[in-house]
Coordinates of C-alpha atoms in Angstrom, one line a residue:
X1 CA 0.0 0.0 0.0
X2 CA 1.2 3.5 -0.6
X3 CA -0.1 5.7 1.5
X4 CA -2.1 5.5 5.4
X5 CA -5.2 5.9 3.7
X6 CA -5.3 3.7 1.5
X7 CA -4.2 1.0 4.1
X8 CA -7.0 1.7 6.2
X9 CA -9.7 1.5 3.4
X10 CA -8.1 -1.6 2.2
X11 CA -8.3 -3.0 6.3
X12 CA -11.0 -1.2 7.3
X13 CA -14.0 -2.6 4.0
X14 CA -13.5 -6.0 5.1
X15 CA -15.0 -7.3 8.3
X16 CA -15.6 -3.9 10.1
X17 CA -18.0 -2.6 7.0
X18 CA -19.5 -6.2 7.0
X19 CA -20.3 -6.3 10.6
X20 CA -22.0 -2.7 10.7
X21 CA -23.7 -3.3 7.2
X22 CA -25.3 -6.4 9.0
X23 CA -26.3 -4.4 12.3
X24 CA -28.2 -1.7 9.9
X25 CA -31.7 -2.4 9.7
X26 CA -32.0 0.3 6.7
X27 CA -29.3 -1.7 4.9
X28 CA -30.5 -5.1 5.6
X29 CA -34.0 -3.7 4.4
X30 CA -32.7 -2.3 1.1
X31 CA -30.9 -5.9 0.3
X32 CA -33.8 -7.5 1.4
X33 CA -36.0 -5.5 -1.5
X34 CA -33.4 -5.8 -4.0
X35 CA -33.3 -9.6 -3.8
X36 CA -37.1 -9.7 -4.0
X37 CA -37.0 -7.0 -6.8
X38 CA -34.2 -9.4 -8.8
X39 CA -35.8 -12.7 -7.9
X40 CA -39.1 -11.3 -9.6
X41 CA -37.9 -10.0 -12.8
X42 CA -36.1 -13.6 -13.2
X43 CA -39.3 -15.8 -12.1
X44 CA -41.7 -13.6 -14.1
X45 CA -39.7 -12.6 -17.3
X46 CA -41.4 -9.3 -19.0
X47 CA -43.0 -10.1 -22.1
X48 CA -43.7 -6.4 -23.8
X49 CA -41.2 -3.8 -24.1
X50 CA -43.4 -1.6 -21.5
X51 CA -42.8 -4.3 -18.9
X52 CA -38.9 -4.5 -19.4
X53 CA -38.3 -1.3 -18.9
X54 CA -40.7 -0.9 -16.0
X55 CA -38.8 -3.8 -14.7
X56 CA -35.3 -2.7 -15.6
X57 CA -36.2 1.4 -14.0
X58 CA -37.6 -1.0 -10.9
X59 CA -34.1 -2.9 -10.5
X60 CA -32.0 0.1 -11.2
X61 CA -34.1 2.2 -8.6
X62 CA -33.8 -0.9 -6.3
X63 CA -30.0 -1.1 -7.2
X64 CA -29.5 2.4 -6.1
X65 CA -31.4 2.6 -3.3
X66 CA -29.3 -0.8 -1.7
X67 CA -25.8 1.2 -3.0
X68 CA -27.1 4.8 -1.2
X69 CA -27.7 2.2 2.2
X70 CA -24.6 0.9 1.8
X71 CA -22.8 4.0 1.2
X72 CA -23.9 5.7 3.9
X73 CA -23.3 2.8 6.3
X74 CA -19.5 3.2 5.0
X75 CA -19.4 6.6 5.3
X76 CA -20.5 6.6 8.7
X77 CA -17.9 4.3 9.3
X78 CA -14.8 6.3 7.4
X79 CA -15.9 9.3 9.4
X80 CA -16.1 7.7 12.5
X81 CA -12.5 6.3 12.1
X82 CA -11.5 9.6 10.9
X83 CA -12.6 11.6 13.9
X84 CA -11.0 8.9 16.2
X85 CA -7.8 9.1 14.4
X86 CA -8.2 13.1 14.1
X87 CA -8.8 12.9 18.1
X88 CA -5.7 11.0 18.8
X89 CA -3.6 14.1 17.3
X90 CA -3.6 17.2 18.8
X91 CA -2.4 19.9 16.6
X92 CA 1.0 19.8 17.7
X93 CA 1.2 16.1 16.7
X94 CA 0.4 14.4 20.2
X95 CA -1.3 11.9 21.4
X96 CA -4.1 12.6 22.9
X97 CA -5.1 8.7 24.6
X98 CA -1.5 7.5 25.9
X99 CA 1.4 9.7 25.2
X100 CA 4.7 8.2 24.3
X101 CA 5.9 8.5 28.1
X102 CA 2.9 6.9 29.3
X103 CA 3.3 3.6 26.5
X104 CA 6.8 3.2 27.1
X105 CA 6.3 3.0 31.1
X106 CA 3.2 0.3 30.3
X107 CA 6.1 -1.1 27.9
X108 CA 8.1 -1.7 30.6
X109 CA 5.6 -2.6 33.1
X110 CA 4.8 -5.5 30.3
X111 CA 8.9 -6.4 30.2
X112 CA 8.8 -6.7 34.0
X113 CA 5.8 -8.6 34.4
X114 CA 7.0 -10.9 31.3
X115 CA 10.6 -11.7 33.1
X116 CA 8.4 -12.0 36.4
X117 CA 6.5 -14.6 34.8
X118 CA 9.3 -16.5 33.3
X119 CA 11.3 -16.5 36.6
X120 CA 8.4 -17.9 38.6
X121 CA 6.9 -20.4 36.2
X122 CA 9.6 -20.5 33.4
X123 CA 7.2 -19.3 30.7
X124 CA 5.3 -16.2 29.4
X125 CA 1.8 -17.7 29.1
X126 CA 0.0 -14.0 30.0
X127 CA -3.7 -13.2 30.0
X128 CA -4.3 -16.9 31.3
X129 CA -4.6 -15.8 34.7
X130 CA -7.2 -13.5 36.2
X131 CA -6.8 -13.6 39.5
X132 CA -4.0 -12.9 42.2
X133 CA -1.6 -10.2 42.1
X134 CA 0.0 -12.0 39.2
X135 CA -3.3 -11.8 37.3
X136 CA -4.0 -7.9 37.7
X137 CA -0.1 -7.6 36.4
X138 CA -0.8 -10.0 33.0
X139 CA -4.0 -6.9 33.0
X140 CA -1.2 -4.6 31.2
X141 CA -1.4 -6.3 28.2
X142 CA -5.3 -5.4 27.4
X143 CA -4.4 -1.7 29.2
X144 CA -1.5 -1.2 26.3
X145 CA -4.1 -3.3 23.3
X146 CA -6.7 -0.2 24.3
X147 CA -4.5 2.0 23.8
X148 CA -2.5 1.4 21.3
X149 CA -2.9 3.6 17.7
X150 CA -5.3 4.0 15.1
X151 CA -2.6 2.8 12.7
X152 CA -2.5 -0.5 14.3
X153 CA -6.3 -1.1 15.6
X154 CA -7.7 -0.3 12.1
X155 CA -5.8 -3.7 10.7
X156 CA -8.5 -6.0 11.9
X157 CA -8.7 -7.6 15.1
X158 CA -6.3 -10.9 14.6
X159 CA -3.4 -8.6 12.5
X160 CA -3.9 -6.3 15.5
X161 CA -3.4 -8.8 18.2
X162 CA -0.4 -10.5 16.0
X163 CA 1.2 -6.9 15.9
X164 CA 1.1 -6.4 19.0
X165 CA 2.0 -9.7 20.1
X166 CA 5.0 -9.5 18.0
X167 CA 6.2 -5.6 19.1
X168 CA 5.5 -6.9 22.9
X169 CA 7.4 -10.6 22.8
X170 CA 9.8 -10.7 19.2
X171 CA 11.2 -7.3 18.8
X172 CA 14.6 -6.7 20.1
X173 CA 14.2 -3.4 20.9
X174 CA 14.1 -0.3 23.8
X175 CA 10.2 0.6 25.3
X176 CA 10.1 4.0 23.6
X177 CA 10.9 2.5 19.9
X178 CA 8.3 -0.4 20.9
X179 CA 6.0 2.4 22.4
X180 CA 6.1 4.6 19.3
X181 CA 5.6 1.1 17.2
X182 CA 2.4 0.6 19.3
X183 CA 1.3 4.6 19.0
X184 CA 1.7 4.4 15.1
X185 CA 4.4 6.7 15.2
X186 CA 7.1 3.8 13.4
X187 CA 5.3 1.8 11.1
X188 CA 5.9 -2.4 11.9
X189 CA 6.0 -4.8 9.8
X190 CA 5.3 -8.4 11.3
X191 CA 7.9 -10.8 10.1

């Protein structure tokens, strides 16, 4: 992809649209009458030249009605996503949810509890436990997923997670580089 935006409308018309599309009831109603509006112009085929183009001006009216329900359904979405990312700027370029000091403490916080883990029990298996002290420490993981960028959050959820996964656990590198790679300030590429 070349640019941001293009990344996020490539990411962001797959299963986001598809999920709000489905939770529209204006949408689903406009599908719903251009399937009926198609399935009766092929079970009852027009016979004069009146009735096909009565029938054609009736499935091109039902066409675009279903693509002004869908468009405004994406819409809604783009500008959603555009005022969340447009939020999470200030003017002067900073973060408005976590800054880049407050990531690269969780950062840390997540390192400590990770070499905590493995000293105890020999492993990293966190977010299994939920209870205990050791529990409410594994919790940093979902605090740094909520706040991590728009960049990253508007891949999908299971790119997302991998991303993360892969900043938090494989990449060799210091908090505030892995805290800018979470922010959306350094763009990652998962290997």
């Amino acid at each position: 992809m070349e640019t941001l935006s293009e990344e996020l409308i490539h990411n962001r018309l797959g299963e986001p649209l598809e999920n709000r599309l489905q939770n529209d009831p204006a949408y689903r109603e406009q599908q719903k009458k251009l399937s009926e509006t198609l399935r009766e112009h092929w079970e009852i085929p027009p016979r004069t030249k009146k009735q096909r183009v009565w029938k054609s001006d009736k499935i091109w009216d039902s066409i675009g009605r279903y693509n002004d329900s869908h468009g405004r359904v994406a819409y809604q979405l783009g500008y959603e996503d555009g005022v969340r990312a447009g939020m999470e700027k200030k003017a002067a370029g900073k973060r408005s949810m976590f800054s880049l000091e407050d990531m690269t403490d969780m950062v840390r916080l997540y390192d400590a509890v990770k070499q905590l883990n493995i000293t105890l029990f020999g492993h990293n298996e966190y977010h299994e436990k939920e209870e205990g002290v050791l529990g409410a420490l594994d919790r940093v993981y979902y605090i740094i997923h909520n706040g991590i960028g728009c960049r990253l959050e508007f891949l999908g959820e299971d790119e997302s997670d991998e991303s993360i996964t892969y900043i938090l656990d494989r990449m060799n590198a210091s908090p505030e580089k892995k805290a800018k790679m979470l922010l959306g300030e350094i763009p990652v590429k998962v290997e």
